[in-house]
Every structure is written in structure tokens, then in C-alpha cells.
Amino acid sequence: MLEFDYRNVKAEILGDENGLNIETEFNNYNEKIAKIINDLNSRKDKPGQWLQWMNLGYNEETVWLVKEYAAMINGRFDNVLVLGIGGSALGGSAVCEALLKPYWNLLTLEQRNNLPRIFFLDNIDPDQINGLLDILDLKKTLVNVITKSGSTAETMSQFMIIKKRLEDELGDNYRRNIVATTDQNVGVLRQISNEEGYKTFVVPDDVGGRFSVFSAVGLLPFALVGINIEELMQGVKDMDLALKNTNIWHNIAAQNALIHYLMDTQKGKNLTVMMPYSNRLKYISDWFVQLWAESLGKEQDNYGNKVNIGPTPIKALGATDQHSQIQLYNEGPNNKLINFIRVKEFDTTLEIPQIFEFTGVGYLGGNTINSLINSEADATKVALVDYQRPNVTITIDKVNPYNIGQLLYMLEVQTAIAGELYNINTFNQPGVEQAKNYTYALMGRAGYEESAADLKQKMSY
Ligand code: PA5
């Protein structure tokens, strides 16, 4: 299992102003946490609760279906191009970055075991899209368009551009290069897919985008590039089992949720920094930032009171950001709770040769880069404590599918528990919808005429 170390949030270590009396708090909240965990588990199968993500680990059918499809098309494509945004892209790119060999897309076909390269297009910068289209041979590219709603402007505009090009290049056969992941029944993409006869996979009901990485949204791209999705899902299931424990002393997701909640509401630490000490985990921070921000940043609580709450997530990367952000974290406002992710054992070892022996860098020789990165993580933690800055550490043994499944699922459950502590709706995103609707209005979508008039007036101020 993952290890979770919360020593550096304790009042004994940080003092009363910045630290928590963990023993008292855990005991005080134990009953409430148990109620939250029982409640989440008892509501998860009810329609409309948006908790189906808690069942995804057990969805063997999807695992089987995506593997069957991946096997069927094996060898036909040089590239997979994923079109999606937000929850339809962040989990996919985070897991691929973590689990594929570094610089995957630059490896030869042989080095990639005959598996395709993978690209995530999650923005609508014309230069970026044109740049990618310049280097991709679309004839040899499988396009996986992912949108739960089926109508997100960014994703669908990308798809319209690429579909037209595929048609121009491949004639009637273009359909073979498209696979859509969307709602089972509703939405424009579902309608287009049915009419055009695309191969499709389903984003299950009651799974929000940011909680969808273990559905076909993530599993299909992972299977296409050879990631071991059974191991990934085993990690999810084992973590799910562990997090059913209602005793906070034995539930790491509940512990970290409560620590964040109390640090925010009692100690003024309303910024959450996610800082893995592993380049391969770099995009896990991007995924977490969306999960934490969209889930917990809310205007109203569950009683309809205006609360405007939510900790602000920040992404950082060790050791790189020691030379960028750590100055602020040590000496700037003491308003952050830093989450380190540590990797015990890297896949490879890299020795630093003993050259320049009698110089100021001589001490590095004979050491490994592995020990350097982990020493830097330790040193940063201790320095933060010297400045009374709270921090927690999640440690994984190795970066592998099983541990990544555990890590991501733990952070999902942590987010859901934190949402209950804040007493808000973790699973909606009215603040995102608002801007989406304004975009539709600006771009002339039918049915948004009233918003368009309202917007025009507001933009003329
Ligand atoms: O988490 C969410 O719900 C959002 O980030 C969505 O994933 C994002 O807006 C994309 O939506 P869709 O998948 O409908 O295109």
C-alpha cells in the first residue's frame, strides 16, 4: 500500500499556530468521518449521486472490451491522437506520462514494442493544432475523441477539423480511424457516432469528467499503448477496499482530507501544493489540480448558504521547483499545505561519475542521481519544518500501474471526503458551465440568443 506520513502537520513539530493536534482531531472527527464513508458507500449505486466512479475498479467488462479492441487494431496505427479537455484528457495524459517509457513518442517502433505513439490535444491553440497535424500522418493515426457531454466546443471543433481531413485523405474508409468515447445515449457526439457508424465506448452515467480516468475515458488510450490496465485496476480495487475502513486512524484518504480541511478552516492554509519528486508523476499534479479545484471550489454549501470556499491547488515539481517556488513556500505567507509524492525505487539507477574530484562538486561523484533527488526531497521537507510550514508525504514503492491506480483512486476518495467536510456538492461545476454557455452564445449556437444579448451588453462596459 501507499505510505502516508503526516508528522509534519503536528503541533508538536510546527507549534500551535501552524500545527494540528492530530490525536485530538482524529479522535474528535472519527465518528463524523465514519458517517461520511458509510454514507458515500451507501449512496454510490443510487442514480443521480455522481458516485459511480467508486465502482469503476470493478468494471471488468470495460477492461475486457477495450483490450479486445486494442488487440483487434494492433499494428494498424502508428499514432493515437486523443481529443478531449479537462476530465476527458488530464487523467489520460497523467497516467501515460507516468507509465510509458520516458520520451515514448521519440522512441523507435521497436523500442515501443510495436505500439503506437500517443498525443493528447487538450487545447485549441491553432498553432499547436496545425503544428501537430504537420507531423502526424493521419492515415496511420487512430483518433479517439472523448467528450461526455458530446458537445464541448474545444473538443468538437478539433474533431470537426480532423474528421474533414481524414475524409479528404482516406475517402469512405475514414471511419476506421475514429473511435468515440461519450455518453451511452445522449449528446451530439453520440448522435453523430450512431449516424456515421463509429466504433464507440461509453462514459458511464453518474461519472463526472474529473472522476472518469478509470472508465473507458482512460482505459482505452492506456490499452492502445500497452499499459497493463488489469494491474492498474487491481490497485484501484485494493485501495477501494482499504478506504472502506471507517476508522480514520486506518484510512489515509480520510486522514489527508481532514488535515487539509482543518488546515484551511483553522490555520489559514488555503493553498494546496502538489509536488511529486518524480518527473514521470509531473502531470498527476495537473490532474489533481482539476480534481481538487472543480470539486471543492464552490459558491454555495449544501444548505444554499453563500460560502465561496475551496482550497486553491498549485502544481509543483521536485526537484525543479526548488529553484523556483520553494523560496516563496519557506519565507512567503504561511498559507500552504504541501503534498509531496516520493518514489522509493526508480526503474533505473544513474551513477554520477567521480570526475572533478578535488573541486566544489567532487562530493557528487560516486553518488547516484537517485539518492540526490530523494535527499533533496528530505532536505526540502526539513527546511519547510524549520519555517513552520506544514507538509505531508505520500510514498510509493515504484512507479507502476498498480501503485498509480492506488494513488489516483486515493486522491479521488480524499477529494470526496473533503467535499463532505466542507458540506458542498463535490460533483457539480456550475462555475465551469457558466463560461461554457457564454462561449456557445459568443459563437452563435442556437438556443443561446438570450445569453448572447446579455454578454454583448456586459462586454461593452
Ligand atoms: O470534470 C469535468 O466535468 C470537466 O472538466 C469536463 O471533463 C470537461 O469540461 C470536458 O467535458 P466533456 O467531457 O463533456 O467534453
XYZ file of C-alpha atoms and ligand atoms in Angstrom:
476
model
C 0.000 0.000 0.000
C 0.944 3.633 -0.280
C 2.578 5.149 2.752
C 1.205 8.394 4.127
C 3.293 10.476 6.507
C 1.595 13.375 8.294
C 4.195 14.018 11.016
C 4.963 17.463 9.656
C 1.494 18.843 10.277
C 1.576 18.141 14.012
C 1.526 20.941 16.571
C 4.383 19.167 18.413
C 6.523 19.794 15.317
C 5.182 23.098 13.977
C 3.848 24.779 17.108
C 0.213 25.565 17.921
C -0.168 28.440 15.488
C 0.549 26.329 12.417
C 0.184 22.727 13.515
C -2.701 20.455 14.414
C -3.225 18.390 17.489
C -3.672 15.297 15.370
C -4.567 12.857 18.101
C -7.361 15.067 19.427
C -8.634 15.979 15.953
C -8.632 12.410 14.630
C -10.481 11.241 17.735
C -12.962 14.140 17.594
C -13.723 13.588 13.917
C -13.631 9.787 13.893
C -17.404 9.434 14.151
C -18.100 12.085 11.534
C -15.585 10.509 9.139
C -17.145 7.071 9.655
C -20.533 8.559 8.827
C -19.156 10.186 5.662
C -17.520 6.969 4.467
C -20.615 4.885 5.162
C -22.781 7.487 3.507
C -20.625 7.665 0.332
C -20.621 3.877 0.087
C -24.349 3.585 0.634
C -25.164 6.303 -1.926
C -22.757 5.149 -4.611
C -25.214 2.957 -6.504
C -28.060 5.450 -6.419
C -28.689 7.263 -9.719
C -28.020 10.988 -9.663
C -25.435 10.852 -6.870
C -22.442 11.027 -9.274
C -20.666 8.357 -7.265
C -20.393 5.639 -9.910
C -16.656 6.348 -10.102
C -16.417 4.371 -6.858
C -17.484 1.259 -8.803
C -15.167 1.663 -11.788
C -12.416 -0.515 -10.314
C -14.771 -3.476 -10.502
C -15.911 -2.891 -14.085
C -14.301 -5.920 -15.698
C -16.450 -5.614 -18.799
C -14.857 -2.306 -19.824
C -11.383 -3.714 -19.240
C -12.250 -6.649 -21.457
C -13.870 -4.522 -24.177
C -11.005 -2.046 -24.501
C -8.436 -4.846 -24.504
C -10.343 -6.708 -27.193
C -10.484 -3.570 -29.346
C -6.790 -2.795 -28.755
C -5.873 -6.346 -29.782
C -8.066 -6.128 -32.865
C -6.418 -2.986 -34.203
C -2.928 -3.892 -33.025
C -0.305 -2.922 -35.596
C -2.683 -0.856 -37.752
C -1.776 2.591 -36.432
C 1.468 4.445 -35.747
C -0.254 7.106 -33.634
C -3.136 7.536 -31.237
C -4.497 11.068 -31.108
C -6.735 11.790 -28.123
C -9.072 14.756 -28.465
C -10.566 15.892 -25.168
C -10.304 18.544 -22.497
C -10.462 18.747 -18.687
C -11.534 15.448 -17.200
C -11.568 13.888 -20.658
C -7.822 14.425 -21.093
C -5.968 15.093 -17.835
C -6.157 11.586 -16.350
C -5.133 10.022 -19.643
C -2.083 12.179 -20.128
C -1.084 11.904 -16.437
C -1.156 8.101 -16.459
C 0.567 7.811 -19.856
C 3.333 10.143 -18.742
C 3.756 8.096 -15.558
C 3.632 4.615 -17.040
C 5.055 4.815 -20.541
C 8.791 4.875 -21.041
C 10.042 8.471 -20.850
C 10.061 10.217 -24.246
C 7.753 7.500 -25.583
C 6.863 9.378 -28.748
C 10.529 9.760 -29.654
C 11.295 6.039 -29.365
C 11.535 3.813 -32.430
C 8.711 1.396 -33.214
C 10.882 -1.447 -31.976
C 11.682 0.371 -28.732
C 7.934 0.881 -28.316
C 7.271 -2.853 -28.798
C 5.342 -2.049 -31.981
C 2.912 0.090 -30.043
C 1.706 3.479 -31.277
C 2.830 6.904 -30.158
C 0.211 8.871 -28.225
C -0.720 12.561 -28.365
C -3.243 14.406 -26.213
C -4.671 17.502 -27.843
C -6.380 19.333 -24.997
C -6.331 22.906 -26.207
C -7.494 24.963 -29.121
C -4.399 26.902 -29.977
C -4.405 26.997 -33.798
C -0.605 26.967 -33.977
C -0.408 23.879 -31.780
C -3.089 22.025 -33.742
C -1.567 22.911 -37.103
C 1.865 22.001 -35.759
C 0.660 18.568 -34.719
C -1.188 17.981 -37.969
C 2.003 18.843 -39.832
C 3.851 15.971 -38.201
C 1.097 13.327 -37.981
C 0.335 11.004 -40.847
C -3.433 10.914 -40.368
C -3.765 7.766 -42.448
C -1.816 5.965 -39.741
C -3.493 7.745 -36.827
C -6.335 6.483 -34.675
C -8.357 9.429 -33.388
C -10.025 8.883 -30.014
C -12.472 11.731 -29.490
C -13.604 11.892 -25.853
C -16.418 14.048 -24.552
C -19.020 13.022 -22.032
C -21.442 15.794 -22.901
C -20.731 15.301 -26.583
C -20.799 18.997 -27.308
C -17.772 20.652 -25.679
C -16.733 23.338 -28.144
C -12.980 22.761 -27.841
C -13.156 19.026 -28.408
C -15.824 19.076 -31.076
C -14.124 21.832 -33.077
C -10.886 19.811 -33.070
C -12.848 16.770 -34.120
C -14.570 18.596 -36.971
C -11.208 19.763 -38.343
C -9.635 16.333 -38.103
C -12.639 14.397 -39.359
C -12.708 16.549 -42.511
C -9.001 15.938 -43.095
C -9.394 12.210 -42.539
C -12.220 12.145 -45.046
C -10.144 14.087 -47.574
C -7.238 11.704 -47.167
C -8.994 8.382 -46.769
C -12.299 8.736 -48.578
C -15.007 6.442 -47.277
C -12.590 4.465 -45.134
C -12.037 7.375 -42.742
C -14.399 5.876 -40.163
C -11.891 3.143 -39.340
C -9.602 5.833 -37.918
C -12.143 7.170 -35.437
C -13.222 5.847 -32.070
C -15.530 7.934 -29.899
C -15.882 7.821 -26.107
C -19.071 9.517 -24.984
C -22.396 9.139 -23.195
C -24.292 5.953 -23.956
C -27.470 7.642 -25.132
C -27.385 11.400 -25.320
C -25.304 14.223 -26.784
C -24.251 15.397 -30.207
C -21.237 13.096 -30.449
C -23.402 10.075 -29.649
C -25.813 11.115 -32.368
C -23.020 11.688 -34.910
C -21.373 8.381 -33.946
C -24.596 6.475 -34.453
C -25.280 8.127 -37.790
C -21.740 7.717 -39.058
C -21.170 4.264 -37.587
C -18.080 4.947 -35.493
C -16.757 2.446 -33.020
C -17.728 3.824 -29.593
C -17.019 3.376 -25.906
C -19.135 4.655 -23.083
C -18.594 7.248 -20.369
C -20.836 5.668 -17.719
C -23.742 7.528 -16.160
C -23.027 9.341 -12.922
C -19.287 9.571 -13.514
C -18.089 13.175 -13.815
C -15.193 14.027 -16.125
C -12.637 14.560 -13.375
C -13.521 11.194 -11.815
C -13.531 9.285 -15.125
C -9.913 8.171 -15.527
C -10.735 4.535 -14.682
C -13.595 4.353 -17.199
C -13.080 3.907 -20.958
C -12.029 7.575 -20.966
C -8.644 6.491 -19.621
C -8.652 2.734 -20.133
C -8.962 2.826 -23.911
C -5.922 5.038 -24.551
C -3.977 3.069 -21.917
C -4.769 -0.275 -23.557
C -3.885 1.105 -27.000
C -0.346 1.914 -25.857
C 0.101 -1.316 -23.918
C -0.317 -0.140 -20.319
C -1.252 -3.032 -18.045
C -4.781 -1.989 -17.169
C -5.521 -5.088 -15.094
C -2.727 -4.143 -12.704
C -3.915 -0.545 -12.694
C -7.432 -1.647 -11.764
C -6.115 -4.065 -9.134
C -4.513 -1.059 -7.474
C -7.852 0.769 -7.591
C -9.735 -2.178 -6.101
C -7.238 -2.787 -3.311
C -7.248 0.888 -2.423
C -11.059 0.945 -2.508
C -11.142 -1.922 -0.049
C -8.641 -0.213 2.251
C -10.577 3.064 2.126
C -13.815 1.370 3.152
C -12.283 1.288 6.623
C -14.332 3.810 8.581
C -11.721 4.337 11.284
C -9.749 7.469 10.450
C -6.651 6.022 12.084
C -6.621 3.396 9.310
C -7.867 5.399 6.334
C -5.244 7.548 4.601
C -7.701 9.331 2.285
C -9.777 10.407 5.283
C -6.650 11.489 7.148
C -5.428 13.705 4.320
C -8.921 15.096 3.658
C -9.333 16.056 7.319
C -5.832 17.506 7.560
C -6.500 19.724 4.521
C -9.909 20.755 5.792
C -8.640 21.690 9.253
C -5.533 23.398 7.929
C -7.742 25.531 5.679
C -10.515 26.324 8.128
C -8.457 26.622 11.347
C -4.920 27.546 10.341
C -5.397 29.649 7.220
C -3.622 27.203 4.898
C -5.940 27.538 1.944
C -3.414 26.699 -0.751
C -2.721 23.032 -1.559
C 0.577 22.355 -3.285
C 1.048 19.034 -5.078
C 4.754 18.344 -5.526
C 5.897 14.942 -6.773
C 9.629 14.226 -6.734
C 9.454 12.294 -9.988
C 9.255 13.690 -13.474
C 7.037 10.835 -14.540
C 4.443 11.982 -11.999
C 4.543 15.560 -13.242
C 1.098 15.503 -14.862
C -0.502 13.793 -11.856
C -0.334 17.307 -10.402
C -2.292 18.722 -13.353
C -4.908 16.025 -12.932
C -5.078 16.643 -9.172
C -5.354 20.400 -9.622
C -8.532 19.955 -11.664
C -9.936 17.341 -9.283
C -9.365 19.490 -6.203
C -10.321 22.842 -7.755
C -13.505 21.854 -9.602
C -14.693 19.621 -6.805
C -14.091 21.877 -3.810
C -14.285 25.435 -5.131
C -17.931 26.299 -4.587
C -20.102 29.338 -4.069
C -22.806 27.613 -2.026
C -22.881 24.925 0.617
C -25.422 22.108 0.673
C -27.879 24.324 2.570
C -27.753 27.034 -0.094
C -25.652 29.435 2.017
C -23.192 31.566 0.127
C -19.790 30.328 1.330
C -17.311 30.866 -1.530
C -14.947 28.178 -0.281
C -12.274 25.885 -1.579
C -8.532 25.432 -1.170
C -6.549 26.585 -4.209
C -4.408 23.820 -5.713
C -0.946 24.566 -7.074
C 1.253 22.273 -9.096
C 4.932 21.980 -8.418
C 7.656 19.527 -9.362
C 10.582 18.357 -7.307
C 13.455 18.948 -7.621
C 12.894 21.509 -10.419
C 10.680 23.862 -8.415
C 13.110 24.003 -5.500
C 14.761 26.570 -7.719
C 11.524 28.400 -8.371
C 8.727 28.122 -5.820
C 10.374 26.938 -2.599
C 11.680 30.390 -1.697
C 8.062 31.564 -1.535
C 6.920 28.453 0.327
C 9.600 28.853 3.002
C 9.570 32.589 3.510
C 6.382 33.932 1.949
C 2.919 33.805 3.540
C 2.426 30.711 5.684
C -0.804 29.761 3.903
C 0.078 26.497 2.148
C -0.085 22.798 2.827
C 2.450 20.975 0.698
C 1.829 17.422 -0.531
C 5.000 15.622 -1.502
C 4.902 12.430 -3.529
C 8.023 10.315 -3.142
C 9.172 7.309 -5.159
C 11.278 4.840 -3.190
C 12.744 2.953 -6.085
C 13.195 4.345 -9.574
C 13.217 1.949 -12.549
C 16.821 2.735 -13.297
C 19.875 3.849 -11.363
C 22.134 6.584 -12.587
C 25.570 6.962 -11.076
C 27.374 10.250 -11.036
C 30.949 9.601 -12.139
C 33.827 10.557 -9.893
C 35.251 13.281 -12.039
C 36.160 16.785 -10.847
C 37.182 15.108 -7.570
C 39.045 17.951 -5.951
C 36.524 20.659 -6.740
C 33.389 22.010 -5.115
C 31.273 19.402 -6.930
C 33.544 16.482 -6.023
C 31.110 15.290 -3.311
C 28.567 14.378 -6.015
C 30.857 11.840 -7.646
C 30.194 8.249 -6.624
C 26.643 9.099 -5.552
C 23.585 8.389 -7.666
C 21.045 10.774 -9.135
C 18.504 8.558 -7.335
C 19.903 9.452 -3.932
C 20.277 13.090 -4.953
C 16.584 13.538 -5.832
C 15.389 11.823 -2.662
C 17.898 13.696 -0.497
C 16.585 16.909 -1.997
C 13.041 15.881 -1.079
C 14.138 15.188 2.522
C 16.071 18.423 2.701
C 13.096 20.444 1.426
C 10.786 18.845 3.997
C 13.130 19.640 6.861
C 13.640 23.194 5.653
C 9.875 23.700 5.459
C 9.528 22.471 9.030
C 12.253 24.905 10.127
C 9.981 27.637 8.800
C 6.908 26.022 10.475
C 5.366 25.156 7.095
C 3.058 22.101 7.149
C 3.641 19.265 4.711
C 2.559 15.661 4.166
C 4.229 12.930 2.141
C 2.750 10.108 0.099
C 5.343 7.471 -0.750
C 5.029 4.867 -3.458
C 7.480 1.983 -3.859
C 7.758 2.251 -7.613
C 6.027 3.997 -10.479
C 3.980 1.082 -11.828
C 0.339 0.553 -12.883
C -0.689 -0.921 -9.526
C 0.679 1.990 -7.500
C -0.643 4.615 -9.907
C -4.121 3.043 -9.639
C -3.838 3.242 -5.860
C -2.558 6.803 -5.831
C -5.161 8.303 -8.149
C -8.050 6.484 -6.521
C -6.877 7.534 -3.054
C -6.830 11.174 -4.186
C -10.346 10.814 -5.620
C -11.684 9.448 -2.341
C -9.782 12.121 -0.400
C -11.494 14.759 -2.548
C -14.942 13.248 -1.993
C -14.409 13.136 1.782
C -13.084 16.712 1.808
C -16.227 17.807 -0.073
C -18.391 16.254 2.639
C -16.374 18.013 5.348
C -16.860 21.334 3.571
C -20.525 20.378 3.178
C -20.613 21.227 -0.518
C -21.589 19.431 -3.713
C -18.289 17.887 -4.815
C -19.605 16.684 -8.138
C -21.070 19.713 -9.880
C -19.260 22.543 -11.654
C -21.629 25.467 -12.204
C -18.683 27.848 -12.472
C -17.360 25.911 -15.483
C -20.761 25.620 -17.123
C -21.224 29.379 -16.946
C -18.211 30.120 -19.163
C -19.105 27.208 -21.468
C -22.550 28.711 -22.012
C -21.128 32.163 -22.678
C -18.812 30.622 -25.285
C -21.765 28.947 -27.011
C -23.514 32.305 -27.028
C -20.493 34.111 -28.466
C -20.056 31.506 -31.191
C -23.716 31.748 -32.225
C -25.072 28.398 -31.009
C -28.848 28.136 -31.409
C -30.758 28.425 -28.136
C -28.206 30.789 -26.557
C -29.535 34.026 -28.071
C -30.551 35.488 -24.707
C -27.092 34.843 -23.226
C -25.558 36.402 -26.335
C -27.502 39.626 -25.868
C -26.618 39.709 -22.162
C -22.952 39.093 -22.991
C -22.780 41.757 -25.647
C -24.034 44.263 -23.126
C -21.549 43.131 -20.442
C -18.612 43.146 -22.858
C -19.332 46.676 -23.986
C -18.764 48.112 -20.491
O -14.624 17.371 -14.822
C -15.414 17.806 -15.634
O -16.618 17.523 -15.599
C -14.945 18.720 -16.749
O -13.606 19.047 -16.625
C -15.143 18.044 -18.096
O -14.407 16.852 -18.128
C -14.721 18.951 -19.227
O -15.422 20.168 -19.177
C -14.979 18.284 -20.575
O -16.311 17.908 -20.679
P -16.787 16.841 -21.721
O -16.178 15.544 -21.377
O -18.278 16.836 -21.629
O -16.318 17.315 -23.063
